[in-house]
mmCIF file of C-alpha atoms and ligand atoms in Angstrom:
data_model
loop_
_atom_site.group_PDB
_atom_site.id
_atom_site.type_symbol
_atom_site.label_atom_id
_atom_site.label_comp_id
_atom_site.label_asym_id
_atom_site.label_seq_id
_atom_site.Cartn_x
_atom_site.Cartn_y
_atom_site.Cartn_z
ATOM 1 C CA UNK A 1 140.644 -74.450 -91.187
ATOM 2 C CA UNK A 2 137.833 -76.250 -92.954
ATOM 3 C CA UNK A 3 137.842 -75.604 -96.731
ATOM 4 C CA UNK A 4 134.511 -75.284 -98.544
ATOM 5 C CA UNK A 5 134.125 -77.554 -101.577
ATOM 6 C CA UNK A 6 135.740 -75.619 -104.482
ATOM 7 C CA UNK A 7 132.671 -75.563 -106.784
ATOM 8 C CA UNK A 8 130.592 -73.798 -104.131
ATOM 9 C CA UNK A 9 132.543 -70.592 -104.729
ATOM 10 C CA UNK A 10 131.029 -70.345 -108.233
ATOM 11 C CA UNK A 11 127.441 -70.548 -107.111
ATOM 12 C CA UNK A 12 127.573 -67.711 -104.599
ATOM 13 C CA UNK A 13 125.973 -64.327 -105.327
ATOM 14 C CA UNK A 14 128.546 -62.628 -107.600
ATOM 15 C CA UNK A 15 128.779 -59.426 -105.556
ATOM 16 C CA UNK A 16 129.778 -61.541 -102.613
ATOM 17 C CA UNK A 17 132.515 -63.505 -104.366
ATOM 18 C CA UNK A 18 135.011 -61.367 -102.476
ATOM 19 C CA UNK A 19 134.573 -61.876 -98.762
ATOM 20 C CA UNK A 20 132.937 -58.704 -97.489
ATOM 21 C CA UNK A 21 134.612 -57.904 -94.217
ATOM 22 C CA UNK A 22 134.330 -54.591 -92.408
ATOM 23 C CA UNK A 23 137.815 -53.056 -92.888
ATOM 24 C CA UNK A 24 137.423 -51.267 -89.581
ATOM 25 C CA UNK A 25 136.747 -54.481 -87.651
ATOM 26 C CA UNK A 26 139.646 -56.213 -89.413
ATOM 27 C CA UNK A 27 142.062 -53.435 -88.461
ATOM 28 C CA UNK A 28 140.753 -53.434 -84.928
ATOM 29 C CA UNK A 29 141.365 -57.172 -84.633
ATOM 30 C CA UNK A 30 144.938 -56.765 -85.959
ATOM 31 C CA UNK A 31 145.679 -53.964 -83.485
ATOM 32 C CA UNK A 32 144.222 -56.011 -80.631
ATOM 33 C CA UNK A 33 147.179 -58.417 -81.047
ATOM 34 C CA UNK A 34 149.693 -55.734 -79.964
ATOM 35 C CA UNK A 35 150.297 -56.079 -76.200
ATOM 36 C CA UNK A 36 149.566 -52.983 -74.093
ATOM 37 C CA UNK A 37 147.983 -51.062 -76.972
ATOM 38 C CA UNK A 38 145.185 -48.599 -76.176
ATOM 39 C CA UNK A 39 142.559 -48.647 -78.899
ATOM 40 C CA UNK A 40 140.568 -45.553 -79.764
ATOM 41 C CA UNK A 41 139.255 -47.319 -82.837
ATOM 42 C CA UNK A 42 135.643 -48.428 -82.520
ATOM 43 C CA UNK A 43 132.699 -46.116 -81.830
ATOM 44 C CA UNK A 44 131.950 -47.992 -78.636
ATOM 45 C CA UNK A 45 130.882 -45.847 -75.643
ATOM 46 C CA UNK A 46 132.702 -46.702 -72.413
ATOM 47 C CA UNK A 47 129.670 -45.601 -70.349
ATOM 48 C CA UNK A 48 127.245 -48.014 -68.680
ATOM 49 C CA UNK A 49 123.559 -48.153 -69.481
ATOM 50 C CA UNK A 50 121.492 -46.031 -67.034
ATOM 51 C CA UNK A 51 119.972 -48.034 -64.152
ATOM 52 C CA UNK A 52 116.327 -47.259 -64.988
ATOM 53 C CA UNK A 53 116.890 -48.572 -68.524
ATOM 54 C CA UNK A 54 118.476 -51.790 -67.244
ATOM 55 C CA UNK A 55 115.583 -52.236 -64.810
ATOM 56 C CA UNK A 56 113.085 -51.971 -67.677
ATOM 57 C CA UNK A 57 114.814 -54.883 -69.451
ATOM 58 C CA UNK A 58 115.016 -56.918 -66.229
ATOM 59 C CA UNK A 59 111.338 -56.308 -65.517
ATOM 60 C CA UNK A 60 110.358 -57.443 -68.995
ATOM 61 C CA UNK A 61 112.344 -60.664 -68.539
ATOM 62 C CA UNK A 62 110.801 -61.260 -65.101
ATOM 63 C CA UNK A 63 107.346 -60.777 -66.622
ATOM 64 C CA UNK A 64 108.050 -63.446 -69.253
ATOM 65 C CA UNK A 65 108.454 -61.141 -72.188
ATOM 66 C CA UNK A 66 109.890 -64.107 -74.055
ATOM 67 C CA UNK A 67 107.604 -64.540 -77.033
ATOM 68 C CA UNK A 68 107.719 -63.407 -80.649
ATOM 69 C CA UNK A 69 106.913 -59.713 -80.800
ATOM 70 C CA UNK A 70 105.224 -58.051 -83.788
ATOM 71 C CA UNK A 71 107.770 -58.163 -86.590
ATOM 72 C CA UNK A 72 108.089 -54.383 -86.859
ATOM 73 C CA UNK A 73 108.616 -54.128 -83.091
ATOM 74 C CA UNK A 74 106.346 -53.703 -80.080
ATOM 75 C CA UNK A 75 103.640 -51.138 -80.729
ATOM 76 C CA UNK A 76 104.582 -49.337 -77.500
ATOM 77 C CA UNK A 77 108.132 -48.813 -78.723
ATOM 78 C CA UNK A 78 106.967 -47.752 -82.197
ATOM 79 C CA UNK A 79 104.662 -45.184 -80.550
ATOM 80 C CA UNK A 80 107.540 -44.003 -78.352
ATOM 81 C CA UNK A 81 109.819 -43.598 -81.395
ATOM 82 C CA UNK A 82 107.220 -41.626 -83.327
ATOM 83 C CA UNK A 83 106.567 -39.346 -80.365
ATOM 84 C CA UNK A 84 110.258 -38.922 -79.578
ATOM 85 C CA UNK A 85 110.997 -37.948 -83.204
ATOM 86 C CA UNK A 86 108.204 -35.349 -83.116
ATOM 87 C CA UNK A 87 109.182 -33.898 -79.754
ATOM 88 C CA UNK A 88 112.936 -33.825 -80.275
ATOM 89 C CA UNK A 89 113.204 -33.145 -84.001
ATOM 90 C CA UNK A 90 109.829 -31.789 -85.108
ATOM 91 C CA UNK A 91 109.440 -34.718 -87.481
ATOM 92 C CA UNK A 92 106.056 -35.449 -89.050
ATOM 93 C CA UNK A 93 103.731 -37.631 -86.972
ATOM 94 C CA UNK A 94 104.926 -40.997 -88.283
ATOM 95 C CA UNK A 95 102.158 -43.588 -88.009
ATOM 96 C CA UNK A 96 103.430 -46.159 -85.471
ATOM 97 C CA UNK A 97 101.460 -48.882 -87.278
ATOM 98 C CA UNK A 98 102.962 -48.452 -90.717
ATOM 99 C CA UNK A 99 105.756 -45.881 -90.764
ATOM 100 C CA UNK A 100 108.110 -47.111 -88.027
ATOM 101 C CA UNK A 101 110.164 -50.327 -87.934
ATOM 102 C CA UNK A 102 112.307 -51.387 -84.978
ATOM 103 C CA UNK A 103 115.487 -53.043 -86.234
ATOM 104 C CA UNK A 104 118.475 -54.914 -84.825
ATOM 105 C CA UNK A 105 120.623 -51.823 -84.499
ATOM 106 C CA UNK A 106 120.912 -49.151 -87.157
ATOM 107 C CA UNK A 107 123.062 -51.772 -88.896
ATOM 108 C CA UNK A 108 120.045 -53.856 -89.869
ATOM 109 C CA UNK A 109 118.028 -50.768 -90.862
ATOM 110 C CA UNK A 110 120.847 -49.811 -93.243
ATOM 111 C CA UNK A 111 121.211 -53.344 -94.628
ATOM 112 C CA UNK A 112 117.482 -53.715 -95.284
ATOM 113 C CA UNK A 113 117.201 -50.217 -96.825
ATOM 114 C CA UNK A 114 120.162 -50.656 -99.173
ATOM 115 C CA UNK A 115 118.839 -54.026 -100.303
ATOM 116 C CA UNK A 116 115.148 -53.255 -100.600
ATOM 117 C CA UNK A 117 114.845 -49.650 -101.717
ATOM 118 C CA UNK A 118 117.212 -49.788 -104.707
ATOM 119 C CA UNK A 119 117.853 -52.078 -107.647
ATOM 120 C CA UNK A 120 121.214 -53.570 -108.612
ATOM 121 C CA UNK A 121 123.095 -51.088 -110.769
ATOM 122 C CA UNK A 122 121.441 -48.002 -109.220
ATOM 123 C CA UNK A 123 123.757 -45.108 -108.418
ATOM 124 C CA UNK A 124 124.044 -44.157 -104.761
ATOM 125 C CA UNK A 125 125.744 -40.892 -103.756
ATOM 126 C CA UNK A 126 127.846 -41.221 -100.606
ATOM 127 C CA UNK A 127 129.416 -38.031 -99.226
ATOM 128 C CA UNK A 128 132.901 -38.966 -97.995
ATOM 129 C CA UNK A 129 134.799 -39.452 -95.729
ATOM 130 C CA UNK A 130 131.990 -41.756 -94.517
ATOM 131 C CA UNK A 131 131.199 -44.674 -92.232
ATOM 132 C CA UNK A 132 132.829 -47.517 -94.250
ATOM 133 C CA UNK A 133 129.819 -49.808 -93.876
ATOM 134 C CA UNK A 134 127.875 -47.721 -96.443
ATOM 135 C CA UNK A 135 130.323 -48.655 -99.199
ATOM 136 C CA UNK A 136 130.385 -52.311 -98.158
ATOM 137 C CA UNK A 137 126.577 -52.481 -98.093
ATOM 138 C CA UNK A 138 126.286 -50.714 -101.441
ATOM 139 C CA UNK A 139 128.784 -53.174 -102.893
ATOM 140 C CA UNK A 140 126.941 -56.250 -101.654
ATOM 141 C CA UNK A 141 123.587 -54.817 -102.839
ATOM 142 C CA UNK A 142 125.113 -54.335 -106.307
ATOM 143 C CA UNK A 143 124.796 -50.537 -106.238
ATOM 144 C CA UNK A 144 127.161 -48.182 -108.034
ATOM 145 C CA UNK A 145 128.851 -45.890 -105.520
ATOM 146 C CA UNK A 146 129.270 -42.227 -106.413
ATOM 147 C CA UNK A 147 131.672 -40.712 -103.907
ATOM 148 C CA UNK A 148 131.089 -37.055 -103.120
ATOM 149 C CA UNK A 149 134.411 -35.954 -101.671
ATOM 150 C CA UNK A 150 133.763 -33.211 -99.092
ATOM 151 C CA UNK A 151 137.442 -32.526 -98.273
ATOM 152 C CA UNK A 152 139.138 -30.344 -97.194
ATOM 153 C CA UNK A 153 136.563 -28.869 -94.779
ATOM 154 C CA UNK A 154 134.294 -31.981 -94.813
ATOM 155 C CA UNK A 155 131.227 -29.790 -95.177
ATOM 156 C CA UNK A 156 128.573 -30.862 -97.644
ATOM 157 C CA UNK A 157 127.783 -27.512 -99.262
ATOM 158 C CA UNK A 158 125.013 -26.750 -101.789
ATOM 159 C CA UNK A 159 127.735 -26.151 -104.426
ATOM 160 C CA UNK A 160 129.267 -29.608 -103.871
ATOM 161 C CA UNK A 161 125.822 -31.215 -103.958
ATOM 162 C CA UNK A 162 124.821 -29.400 -107.167
ATOM 163 C CA UNK A 163 128.055 -30.455 -108.838
ATOM 164 C CA UNK A 164 127.598 -34.160 -108.140
ATOM 165 C CA UNK A 165 123.949 -34.022 -109.214
ATOM 166 C CA UNK A 166 124.926 -32.351 -112.491
ATOM 167 C CA UNK A 167 127.474 -35.119 -113.099
ATOM 168 C CA UNK A 168 125.052 -37.910 -112.113
ATOM 169 C CA UNK A 169 121.498 -36.782 -112.886
ATOM 170 C CA UNK A 170 120.479 -40.468 -112.978
ATOM 171 C CA UNK A 171 121.494 -41.173 -109.350
ATOM 172 C CA UNK A 172 118.718 -42.895 -107.407
ATOM 173 C CA UNK A 173 119.766 -42.402 -103.813
ATOM 174 C CA UNK A 174 121.943 -40.468 -101.436
ATOM 175 C CA UNK A 175 123.293 -41.025 -97.945
ATOM 176 C CA UNK A 176 123.206 -38.253 -95.372
ATOM 177 C CA UNK A 177 124.991 -38.803 -92.059
ATOM 178 C CA UNK A 178 125.269 -36.005 -89.542
ATOM 179 C CA UNK A 179 126.623 -35.425 -86.998
ATOM 180 C CA UNK A 180 129.057 -37.318 -89.197
ATOM 181 C CA UNK A 181 131.211 -40.298 -88.521
ATOM 182 C CA UNK A 182 134.244 -39.844 -88.864
ATOM 183 C CA UNK A 183 134.528 -36.038 -89.052
ATOM 184 C CA UNK A 184 132.114 -34.799 -86.389
ATOM 185 C CA UNK A 185 130.737 -32.282 -88.891
ATOM 186 C CA UNK A 186 127.069 -31.369 -88.558
ATOM 187 C CA UNK A 187 124.700 -28.744 -89.953
ATOM 188 C CA UNK A 188 122.576 -25.875 -88.703
ATOM 189 C CA UNK A 189 118.916 -25.800 -89.654
ATOM 190 C CA UNK A 190 119.483 -23.163 -92.375
ATOM 191 C CA UNK A 191 122.195 -25.317 -93.967
ATOM 192 C CA UNK A 192 119.910 -28.356 -94.016
ATOM 193 C CA UNK A 193 117.191 -26.238 -95.618
ATOM 194 C CA UNK A 194 119.597 -25.157 -98.372
ATOM 195 C CA UNK A 195 120.483 -28.792 -99.128
ATOM 196 C CA UNK A 196 116.823 -29.807 -98.982
ATOM 197 C CA UNK A 197 115.877 -27.074 -101.466
ATOM 198 C CA UNK A 198 118.166 -28.803 -103.985
ATOM 199 C CA UNK A 199 117.203 -32.376 -103.086
ATOM 200 C CA UNK A 200 113.460 -31.662 -103.248
ATOM 201 C CA UNK A 201 113.838 -30.860 -106.962
ATOM 202 C CA UNK A 202 115.193 -34.386 -107.563
ATOM 203 C CA UNK A 203 113.620 -37.786 -106.985
ATOM 204 C CA UNK A 204 116.593 -39.026 -104.990
ATOM 205 C CA UNK A 205 115.745 -41.228 -102.047
ATOM 206 C CA UNK A 206 117.701 -39.955 -99.055
ATOM 207 C CA UNK A 207 118.795 -42.440 -96.399
ATOM 208 C CA UNK A 208 119.566 -40.148 -93.483
ATOM 209 C CA UNK A 209 121.627 -41.867 -90.805
ATOM 210 C CA UNK A 210 121.077 -39.685 -87.722
ATOM 211 C CA UNK A 211 122.391 -42.068 -85.077
ATOM 212 C CA UNK A 212 124.543 -39.279 -83.551
ATOM 213 C CA UNK A 213 121.646 -36.763 -83.463
ATOM 214 C CA UNK A 214 121.687 -36.553 -79.656
ATOM 215 C CA UNK A 215 125.437 -35.916 -79.686
ATOM 216 C CA UNK A 216 125.232 -32.519 -81.391
ATOM 217 C CA UNK A 217 127.024 -30.027 -79.138
ATOM 218 C CA UNK A 218 126.817 -26.582 -80.679
ATOM 219 C CA UNK A 219 123.177 -26.453 -81.745
ATOM 220 C CA UNK A 220 120.116 -28.698 -81.716
ATOM 221 C CA UNK A 221 120.033 -31.404 -84.368
ATOM 222 C CA UNK A 222 117.837 -30.732 -87.407
ATOM 223 C CA UNK A 223 116.447 -33.913 -88.917
ATOM 224 C CA UNK A 224 115.928 -34.469 -92.638
ATOM 225 C CA UNK A 225 112.537 -35.791 -91.490
ATOM 226 C CA UNK A 226 111.434 -32.242 -90.741
ATOM 227 C CA UNK A 227 112.277 -30.728 -94.119
ATOM 228 C CA UNK A 228 112.253 -33.566 -96.665
ATOM 229 C CA UNK A 229 109.823 -36.137 -95.236
ATOM 230 C CA UNK A 230 108.430 -37.460 -98.543
ATOM 231 C CA UNK A 231 111.737 -38.754 -99.869
ATOM 232 C CA UNK A 232 113.659 -39.528 -96.687
ATOM 233 C CA UNK A 233 114.137 -42.654 -94.624
ATOM 234 C CA UNK A 234 115.649 -41.707 -91.263
ATOM 235 C CA UNK A 235 117.798 -44.429 -89.703
ATOM 236 C CA UNK A 236 118.772 -44.182 -86.053
ATOM 237 C CA UNK A 237 119.170 -46.193 -82.877
ATOM 238 C CA UNK A 238 120.082 -46.245 -79.222
ATOM 239 C CA UNK A 239 123.649 -47.576 -79.488
ATOM 240 C CA UNK A 240 125.580 -44.336 -79.306
ATOM 241 C CA UNK A 241 123.708 -41.756 -77.218
ATOM 242 C CA UNK A 242 122.404 -44.279 -74.654
ATOM 243 C CA UNK A 243 125.575 -46.453 -74.708
ATOM 244 C CA UNK A 244 123.337 -49.398 -75.636
ATOM 245 C CA UNK A 245 125.513 -50.866 -78.408
ATOM 246 C CA UNK A 246 125.048 -54.453 -77.224
ATOM 247 C CA UNK A 247 121.284 -54.133 -76.757
ATOM 248 C CA UNK A 248 121.018 -53.919 -80.577
ATOM 249 C CA UNK A 249 118.027 -51.631 -80.917
ATOM 250 C CA UNK A 250 117.742 -49.362 -83.942
ATOM 251 C CA UNK A 251 114.872 -48.093 -86.033
ATOM 252 C CA UNK A 252 113.840 -46.466 -89.251
ATOM 253 C CA UNK A 253 110.988 -44.104 -90.056
ATOM 254 C CA UNK A 254 109.672 -42.745 -93.329
ATOM 255 C CA UNK A 255 106.739 -42.697 -95.739
ATOM 256 C CA UNK A 256 104.547 -45.791 -95.466
ATOM 257 C CA UNK A 257 105.248 -47.147 -98.950
ATOM 258 C CA UNK A 258 109.011 -47.175 -98.402
ATOM 259 C CA UNK A 259 108.896 -48.369 -94.801
ATOM 260 C CA UNK A 260 106.614 -51.271 -95.687
ATOM 261 C CA UNK A 261 109.020 -52.286 -98.439
ATOM 262 C CA UNK A 262 111.878 -52.395 -95.904
ATOM 263 C CA UNK A 263 109.621 -54.127 -93.385
ATOM 264 C CA UNK A 264 109.213 -57.055 -95.823
ATOM 265 C CA UNK A 265 112.990 -57.634 -95.869
ATOM 266 C CA UNK A 266 113.291 -56.994 -92.118
ATOM 267 C CA UNK A 267 110.719 -59.699 -91.342
ATOM 268 C CA UNK A 268 112.664 -62.210 -93.396
ATOM 269 C CA UNK A 269 115.986 -61.395 -91.758
ATOM 270 C CA UNK A 270 115.099 -61.168 -88.071
ATOM 271 C CA UNK A 271 111.443 -62.211 -87.567
ATOM 272 C CA UNK A 272 111.236 -59.655 -84.761
ATOM 273 C CA UNK A 273 113.442 -57.705 -82.345
ATOM 274 C CA UNK A 274 113.852 -59.094 -78.786
ATOM 275 C CA UNK A 275 111.152 -57.979 -76.305
ATOM 276 C CA UNK A 276 113.240 -57.098 -73.219
ATOM 277 C CA UNK A 277 115.608 -54.969 -75.298
ATOM 278 C CA UNK A 278 112.617 -53.137 -76.772
ATOM 279 C CA UNK A 279 111.291 -52.505 -73.256
ATOM 280 C CA UNK A 280 114.674 -50.965 -72.390
ATOM 281 C CA UNK A 281 114.602 -48.826 -75.534
ATOM 282 C CA UNK A 282 111.088 -47.597 -74.763
ATOM 283 C CA UNK A 283 112.216 -46.553 -71.286
ATOM 284 C CA UNK A 284 115.266 -44.780 -72.733
ATOM 285 C CA UNK A 285 113.284 -42.811 -75.302
ATOM 286 C CA UNK A 286 110.498 -41.827 -72.928
ATOM 287 C CA UNK A 287 112.492 -41.133 -69.730
ATOM 288 C CA UNK A 288 116.091 -40.732 -70.875
ATOM 289 C CA UNK A 289 116.442 -37.002 -71.495
ATOM 290 C CA UNK A 290 118.395 -36.418 -68.263
ATOM 291 C CA UNK A 291 120.814 -39.225 -69.155
ATOM 292 C CA UNK A 292 121.291 -37.684 -72.580
ATOM 293 C CA UNK A 293 122.060 -34.238 -71.197
ATOM 294 C CA UNK A 294 124.731 -35.704 -68.893
ATOM 295 C CA UNK A 295 126.235 -37.822 -71.665
ATOM 296 C CA UNK A 296 126.411 -34.823 -74.002
ATOM 297 C CA UNK A 297 128.163 -32.741 -71.344
ATOM 298 C CA UNK A 298 130.634 -35.515 -70.623
ATOM 299 C CA UNK A 299 131.572 -36.123 -74.263
ATOM 300 C CA UNK A 300 131.766 -32.418 -74.967
ATOM 301 C CA UNK A 301 134.201 -31.952 -72.069
ATOM 302 C CA UNK A 302 136.323 -34.907 -73.179
ATOM 303 C CA UNK A 303 136.289 -33.713 -76.789
ATOM 304 C CA UNK A 304 137.431 -30.186 -75.917
ATOM 305 C CA UNK A 305 140.142 -31.538 -73.645
ATOM 306 C CA UNK A 306 141.431 -34.003 -76.250
ATOM 307 C CA UNK A 307 141.385 -31.309 -78.927
ATOM 308 C CA UNK A 308 143.440 -28.948 -76.788
ATOM 309 C CA UNK A 309 145.919 -31.731 -76.066
ATOM 310 C CA UNK A 310 146.233 -32.704 -79.729
ATOM 311 C CA UNK A 311 146.680 -29.084 -80.823
ATOM 312 C CA UNK A 312 149.478 -28.649 -78.244
ATOM 313 C CA UNK A 313 151.481 -31.452 -79.820
ATOM 314 C CA UNK A 314 150.947 -30.106 -83.318
ATOM 315 C CA UNK A 315 148.015 -32.067 -84.739
ATOM 316 C CA UNK A 316 145.703 -30.082 -87.025
ATOM 317 C CA UNK A 317 142.152 -30.914 -86.093
ATOM 318 C CA UNK A 318 138.774 -29.747 -87.346
ATOM 319 C CA UNK A 319 136.739 -29.056 -84.222
ATOM 320 C CA UNK A 320 133.923 -31.630 -84.140
ATOM 321 C CA UNK A 321 130.435 -30.147 -83.581
ATOM 322 C CA UNK A 322 129.013 -33.563 -82.781
ATOM 323 C CA UNK A 323 129.677 -37.341 -82.353
ATOM 324 C CA UNK A 324 132.539 -38.634 -80.205
ATOM 325 C CA UNK A 325 135.169 -38.639 -82.936
ATOM 326 C CA UNK A 326 138.072 -36.375 -83.753
ATOM 327 C CA UNK A 327 139.405 -36.415 -87.313
ATOM 328 C CA UNK A 328 143.003 -35.221 -87.188
ATOM 329 C CA UNK A 329 145.591 -34.575 -89.888
ATOM 330 C CA UNK A 330 148.663 -36.783 -89.499
ATOM 331 C CA UNK A 331 152.131 -35.203 -89.082
ATOM 332 C CA UNK A 332 153.325 -33.707 -92.391
ATOM 333 C CA UNK A 333 156.340 -36.038 -92.610
ATOM 334 C CA UNK A 334 153.899 -38.873 -93.356
ATOM 335 C CA UNK A 335 152.181 -36.926 -96.182
ATOM 336 C CA UNK A 336 149.029 -38.965 -96.996
ATOM 337 C CA UNK A 337 150.309 -42.307 -95.676
ATOM 338 C CA UNK A 338 147.794 -42.667 -92.855
ATOM 339 C CA UNK A 339 148.022 -46.481 -92.887
ATOM 340 C CA UNK A 340 151.822 -46.302 -92.442
ATOM 341 C CA UNK A 341 151.403 -43.737 -89.667
ATOM 342 C CA UNK A 342 148.774 -45.800 -87.830
ATOM 343 C CA UNK A 343 150.902 -48.953 -88.064
ATOM 344 C CA UNK A 344 154.029 -47.165 -86.830
ATOM 345 C CA UNK A 345 152.101 -45.481 -84.021
ATOM 346 C CA UNK A 346 150.557 -48.783 -82.945
ATOM 347 C CA UNK A 347 153.928 -50.515 -82.661
ATOM 348 C CA UNK A 348 156.026 -47.663 -81.255
ATOM 349 C CA UNK A 349 153.548 -45.705 -79.117
ATOM 350 C CA UNK A 350 150.987 -48.459 -78.462
ATOM 351 C CA UNK A 351 148.089 -46.275 -79.539
ATOM 352 C CA UNK A 352 145.461 -47.654 -81.926
ATOM 353 C CA UNK A 353 143.728 -45.201 -84.291
ATOM 354 C CA UNK A 354 141.816 -45.596 -87.541
ATOM 355 C CA UNK A 355 143.474 -44.477 -90.811
ATOM 356 C CA UNK A 356 141.353 -41.845 -92.568
ATOM 357 C CA UNK A 357 141.644 -43.559 -95.946
ATOM 358 C CA UNK A 358 139.307 -46.314 -94.678
ATOM 359 C CA UNK A 359 136.514 -43.725 -94.806
ATOM 360 C CA UNK A 360 136.808 -43.191 -98.563
ATOM 361 C CA UNK A 361 137.791 -40.230 -100.772
ATOM 362 C CA UNK A 362 139.111 -37.249 -98.830
ATOM 363 C CA UNK A 363 140.157 -39.280 -95.796
ATOM 364 C CA UNK A 364 143.767 -40.067 -96.743
ATOM 365 C CA UNK A 365 146.273 -38.247 -94.544
ATOM 366 C CA UNK A 366 143.950 -38.212 -91.527
ATOM 367 C CA UNK A 367 143.267 -40.440 -88.527
ATOM 368 C CA UNK A 368 140.099 -40.895 -86.509
ATOM 369 C CA UNK A 369 140.232 -40.975 -82.710
ATOM 370 C CA UNK A 370 137.186 -41.995 -80.703
ATOM 371 C CA UNK A 371 136.842 -40.213 -77.376
ATOM 372 C CA UNK A 372 134.087 -42.520 -76.148
ATOM 373 C CA UNK A 373 136.823 -43.907 -73.889
ATOM 374 C CA UNK A 374 137.643 -43.473 -70.184
ATOM 375 C CA UNK A 375 139.366 -40.167 -69.337
ATOM 376 C CA UNK A 376 142.311 -42.045 -67.794
ATOM 377 C CA UNK A 377 142.833 -43.849 -71.139
ATOM 378 C CA UNK A 378 142.587 -40.605 -73.085
ATOM 379 C CA UNK A 379 145.206 -39.037 -70.791
ATOM 380 C CA UNK A 380 147.512 -41.991 -71.362
ATOM 381 C CA UNK A 381 146.997 -41.726 -75.120
ATOM 382 C CA UNK A 382 147.933 -38.029 -75.073
ATOM 383 C CA UNK A 383 151.087 -38.829 -73.088
ATOM 384 C CA UNK A 384 152.051 -41.556 -75.523
ATOM 385 C CA UNK A 385 151.333 -39.358 -78.555
ATOM 386 C CA UNK A 386 153.415 -36.544 -77.044
ATOM 387 C CA UNK A 387 156.349 -38.901 -76.464
ATOM 388 C CA UNK A 388 155.973 -40.313 -80.016
ATOM 389 C CA UNK A 389 155.848 -36.911 -81.707
ATOM 390 C CA UNK A 390 158.848 -35.638 -79.743
HETATM 391 C C1 PLP B 401 127.191 -43.688 -88.744
HETATM 392 C C2 PLP B 401 126.825 -44.979 -88.097
HETATM 393 N N1 PLP B 401 125.678 -45.580 -88.451
HETATM 394 C C3 PLP B 401 125.300 -46.755 -87.907
HETATM 395 C C4 PLP B 401 126.088 -47.401 -86.971
HETATM 396 C C5 PLP B 401 125.624 -48.737 -86.436
HETATM 397 O O1 PLP B 401 124.985 -48.601 -85.233
HETATM 398 P P1 PLP B 401 124.171 -49.784 -84.511
HETATM 399 O O2 PLP B 401 124.962 -50.182 -83.318
HETATM 400 O O3 PLP B 401 122.863 -49.180 -84.132
HETATM 401 O O4 PLP B 401 124.006 -50.891 -85.491
HETATM 402 C C6 PLP B 401 127.293 -46.807 -86.568
HETATM 403 C C7 PLP B 401 128.172 -47.475 -85.588
HETATM 404 O O5 PLP B 401 129.366 -47.246 -85.528
HETATM 405 C C8 PLP B 401 127.668 -45.565 -87.143
HETATM 406 O O6 PLP B 401 128.805 -44.939 -86.796
#
């Protein structure tokens, strides 16, 4: 290992003086060392990208789409995003010129938003259990995290929202993420309207991460864009629903003033997104509805099947209404020691899960399973879990 010169440590940005590593990635790397282990850890779809989407990328490469694109993304893709958001989620007609930015995955959209739309020291409300990256990003942007623990039902209710707002009237921002990673909880339109009625009376900026919007099983997804457009940035992307994780195409939409602020940071970080991947994304958003319907059906079937299997061997699970995650309570003998349970399970049963405590307050005593895995693997996992529990 090559050591950095000692003095350099003191001149780094203070919030980064602890190495900021995604705890989920770290755990996943540790588990990967165990021979024969099946990992249901990362939210990585096992499906392949649809042929017509691949062809769009290939065609763009063949036609020498190899130059710098506009920094906020190709205008065609920005138009497609705006139209898709209107058609699918009744969002306002975002201006493709100024109110849409194509990012390198939702990851970059989140990074740029956290860093450009708040000031160090600002309070950010994060309903938990939550995608751990929010806390890491908030930490590196110097924000103060206010955890809003939604346990035990993991529903963000108006009462819970009112309580946190009364305790922190000076909060500047709030994260919404639904269908939610890791719990699979999502909201009906009337529930979103109730939350919006409260939020509209505040000047909180809402960063609404709707990357699982197309994986809502019980009812159509309602976007914050429809009901709270003036104070919401919607972050999304093609990674999950179109199984395009490695294509790295995400986007954000919102009011011009806010989007242009993020665009300034985005331009500095990435210059522009890659052309062929944007061509693929445009094809997916304009001609991908059949793929989405099939994907939804497939995940729904897998989810129901996994849930039934887990219930049979005594796991208490909240039925997910969206995403491809199941958040399950660990056996009572382990109380809240989800890390101990996951470690034991990995070594004895060769099954890799994510401890719930990684997702923040309310997650201890749970594990997250991703069912974006092949059915044969899921069957093997159920067999191994059954043998372990017995
Ligand atoms: C809630 C949530 N937001 C954002 C992301 C990042 O997605 P992308 O691949 O578009 O960067 C993930 C990926 O796991 C996620 O679960």
